[in-house]
């Protein structure tokens, strides 16, 4: 149930093409020199990882960060940019971006202009690969998770029935205590790795 659908090339973004996204055109001249912005993430005081809702802002800059990111698009229509690839973002997409992988999501501007009552919603989890110590990934039980993190360096779109099941678990994490959130994240990582 895993599709690796993005690759990172030596060119930072998309080569020499014109890409139409929603109602605007990104010209190849701008893309050629465009570099992703480094984004420094702030951890909550009471947590070793970030868990947040995201409304896919209209101006979401192309960026990278050292944290691994899991994104579940609960409601949303738009475009996802990862490495040198552009794809449609749909409801219930479950994505994973590896450390320092340039990415962004953009809402479908024209769709949301016509459907003002609808708002996109995604759940985002961000964490450093060694957020629980590097020895954890040496354990036989976590070798698949370590491999998952390496594959995520190219970006992963999860497919199949498991994506909605995991998406619901990600959404429910917000109601849990900090310790229960951590355990839920670990179980999700194991499930994604299998």
Tab-separated table of N, CA and C in Angstrom, residues 39-44 47-52 54 63-71 97 103 123-129 131 170 173 185:
chain	number	residue	atom	x	y	z
A	39	UNK	N	12.878	26.183	6.868
A	39	UNK	CA	11.851	26.498	7.854
A	39	UNK	C	12.266	25.903	9.194
A	40	UNK	N	12.441	26.773	10.173
A	40	UNK	CA	12.780	26.320	11.523
A	40	UNK	C	11.482	26.080	12.270
A	41	UNK	N	11.288	24.857	12.722
A	41	UNK	CA	10.074	24.501	13.434
A	41	UNK	C	10.295	24.626	14.932
A	42	UNK	N	9.271	25.041	15.625
A	42	UNK	CA	9.328	25.167	17.082
A	42	UNK	C	8.546	24.028	17.708
A	43	UNK	N	9.200	23.318	18.588
A	43	UNK	CA	8.525	22.232	19.305
A	43	UNK	C	7.719	22.798	20.467
A	44	UNK	N	6.553	22.226	20.719
A	44	UNK	CA	5.828	22.615	21.919
A	44	UNK	C	6.651	22.251	23.158
A	47	UNK	N	6.222	18.523	24.390
A	47	UNK	CA	6.216	17.444	23.411
A	47	UNK	C	7.555	17.372	22.677
A	48	UNK	N	7.880	16.171	22.195
A	48	UNK	CA	9.106	15.972	21.419
A	48	UNK	C	8.823	15.996	19.920
A	49	UNK	N	7.574	16.306	19.548
A	49	UNK	CA	7.205	16.416	18.135
A	49	UNK	C	6.063	17.411	17.984
A	50	UNK	N	5.857	17.863	16.746
A	50	UNK	CA	4.796	18.817	16.438
A	50	UNK	C	3.580	18.038	15.942
A	51	UNK	N	2.420	18.382	16.453
A	51	UNK	CA	1.138	17.850	15.985
A	51	UNK	C	0.228	19.054	15.810
A	52	UNK	N	-0.255	19.275	14.578
A	52	UNK	CA	-1.061	20.475	14.346
A	52	UNK	C	-2.029	20.268	13.183
A	54	UNK	N	-3.661	21.997	9.775
A	54	UNK	CA	-3.175	22.895	8.745
A	54	UNK	C	-4.311	23.141	7.763
A	63	UNK	N	9.452	24.833	0.889
A	63	UNK	CA	10.366	24.852	2.029
A	63	UNK	C	10.913	23.459	2.328
A	64	UNK	N	11.852	23.430	3.243
A	64	UNK	CA	12.393	22.170	3.744
A	64	UNK	C	12.745	22.371	5.207
A	65	UNK	N	12.870	21.275	5.924
A	65	UNK	CA	13.246	21.303	7.331
A	65	UNK	C	13.831	19.944	7.691
A	66	UNK	N	14.618	19.877	8.766
A	66	UNK	CA	15.249	18.598	9.116
A	66	UNK	C	14.269	17.566	9.670
A	67	UNK	N	13.074	17.993	10.008
A	67	UNK	CA	12.083	17.069	10.565
A	67	UNK	C	11.434	16.239	9.457
A	68	UNK	N	11.092	15.011	9.802
A	68	UNK	CA	10.248	14.180	8.939
A	68	UNK	C	8.826	14.678	9.133
A	69	UNK	N	8.039	14.660	8.070
A	69	UNK	CA	6.666	15.148	8.163
A	69	UNK	C	5.695	14.111	7.637
A	70	UNK	N	4.639	13.875	8.405
A	70	UNK	CA	3.520	13.056	7.959
A	70	UNK	C	2.349	14.015	7.808
A	71	UNK	N	1.704	13.983	6.654
A	71	UNK	CA	0.572	14.884	6.398
A	71	UNK	C	-0.621	14.061	5.930
A	97	UNK	N	7.116	13.147	4.073
A	97	UNK	CA	8.258	13.850	3.504
A	97	UNK	C	9.452	13.624	4.415
A	103	UNK	N	9.296	20.692	-0.185
A	103	UNK	CA	7.891	20.375	-0.429
A	103	UNK	C	6.997	21.559	-0.073
A	123	UNK	N	-3.926	17.243	8.887
A	123	UNK	CA	-3.246	17.023	10.162
A	123	UNK	C	-1.786	16.761	9.837
A	124	UNK	N	-0.912	17.468	10.525
A	124	UNK	CA	0.526	17.395	10.271
A	124	UNK	C	1.234	16.919	11.534
A	125	UNK	N	2.158	15.973	11.368
A	125	UNK	CA	3.044	15.549	12.453
A	125	UNK	C	4.469	15.742	11.940
A	126	UNK	N	5.299	16.418	12.730
A	126	UNK	CA	6.687	16.667	12.354
A	126	UNK	C	7.591	16.288	13.518
A	127	UNK	N	8.668	15.577	13.200
A	127	UNK	CA	9.587	15.128	14.242
A	127	UNK	C	10.963	14.892	13.641
A	128	UNK	N	11.977	15.092	14.444
A	128	UNK	CA	13.333	14.778	14.016
A	128	UNK	C	13.506	13.264	13.979
A	129	UNK	N	14.273	12.741	13.038
A	129	UNK	CA	14.435	11.285	12.948
A	129	UNK	C	14.871	10.639	14.262
A	131	UNK	N	14.294	11.668	17.364
A	131	UNK	CA	13.642	12.372	18.466
A	131	UNK	C	13.520	11.543	19.736
A	170	UNK	N	-4.349	9.682	13.236
A	170	UNK	CA	-3.629	10.951	13.337
A	170	UNK	C	-4.554	12.058	13.855
A	173	UNK	N	-5.247	11.812	17.570
A	173	UNK	CA	-4.105	12.083	18.458
A	173	UNK	C	-4.271	13.391	19.214
A	185	UNK	N	1.925	7.759	17.945
A	185	UNK	CA	2.841	8.059	16.849
A	185	UNK	C	3.729	6.858	16.563
